[in-house]
Short mmCIF file of C-alpha atoms in Angstrom, two decimals:
data_model
loop_
_atom_site.label_atom_id
_atom_site.label_comp_id
_atom_site.label_asym_id
_atom_site.label_seq_id
_atom_site.Cartn_x
_atom_site.Cartn_y
_atom_site.Cartn_z
CA MET Y 1 -93.72 -42.44 53.77
CA SER Y 2 -91.79 -39.30 54.23
CA GLN Y 3 -89.04 -38.84 56.61
CA ILE Y 4 -88.68 -35.59 58.64
CA LEU Y 5 -85.17 -34.28 58.33
CA ALA Y 6 -85.41 -30.97 60.17
CA LEU Y 7 -87.79 -28.89 62.11
CA ARG Y 8 -87.33 -25.18 62.18
CA PRO Y 9 -89.93 -23.46 64.57
CA PHE Y 10 -90.02 -19.52 64.47
CA VAL Y 11 -90.06 -18.11 68.01
CA PRO Y 12 -90.61 -14.43 68.17
CA ALA Y 13 -88.63 -12.29 70.53
CA GLN Y 14 -88.99 -8.84 71.99
CA ASP Y 15 -85.29 -8.47 72.22
CA PHE Y 16 -83.49 -10.31 69.44
CA ALA Y 17 -79.98 -9.86 70.91
CA VAL Y 18 -81.02 -11.21 74.36
CA SER Y 19 -82.73 -14.06 72.83
CA LYS Y 20 -79.75 -15.05 70.70
CA ARG Y 21 -77.49 -14.78 73.83
CA PHE Y 22 -80.01 -17.06 75.88
CA TYR Y 23 -79.87 -19.86 73.18
CA ALA Y 24 -76.13 -19.80 73.08
CA ALA Y 25 -75.99 -19.88 76.94
CA MET Y 26 -78.19 -22.99 76.68
CA GLY Y 27 -75.64 -24.67 74.51
CA PHE Y 28 -76.91 -24.04 71.03
CA THR Y 29 -74.68 -23.12 68.21
CA GLN Y 30 -75.77 -20.43 65.73
CA THR Y 31 -75.64 -21.65 62.28
CA TYR Y 32 -77.13 -18.67 60.41
CA GLY Y 33 -77.91 -15.13 61.40
CA ASP Y 34 -78.73 -11.68 59.95
CA ASP Y 35 -80.63 -8.73 61.27
CA ASP Y 36 -84.03 -10.48 61.07
CA ILE Y 37 -83.53 -14.21 61.80
CA ALA Y 38 -81.11 -16.70 63.47
CA MET Y 39 -80.85 -20.28 63.17
CA PHE Y 40 -79.48 -22.52 66.01
CA LYS Y 41 -78.62 -26.27 66.39
CA GLN Y 42 -77.84 -28.49 69.33
CA GLU Y 43 -76.22 -31.82 68.89
#
């Protein structure tokens, strides 16, 4: 049986900068980012 190692949902945003600040304020750490996509993690 396979084991899930990661889940990366895509959540669209009307304002990308505001969305990134929101997740940072919620305690997430940005692990990757460019002009079109950002990845966050929370431990």
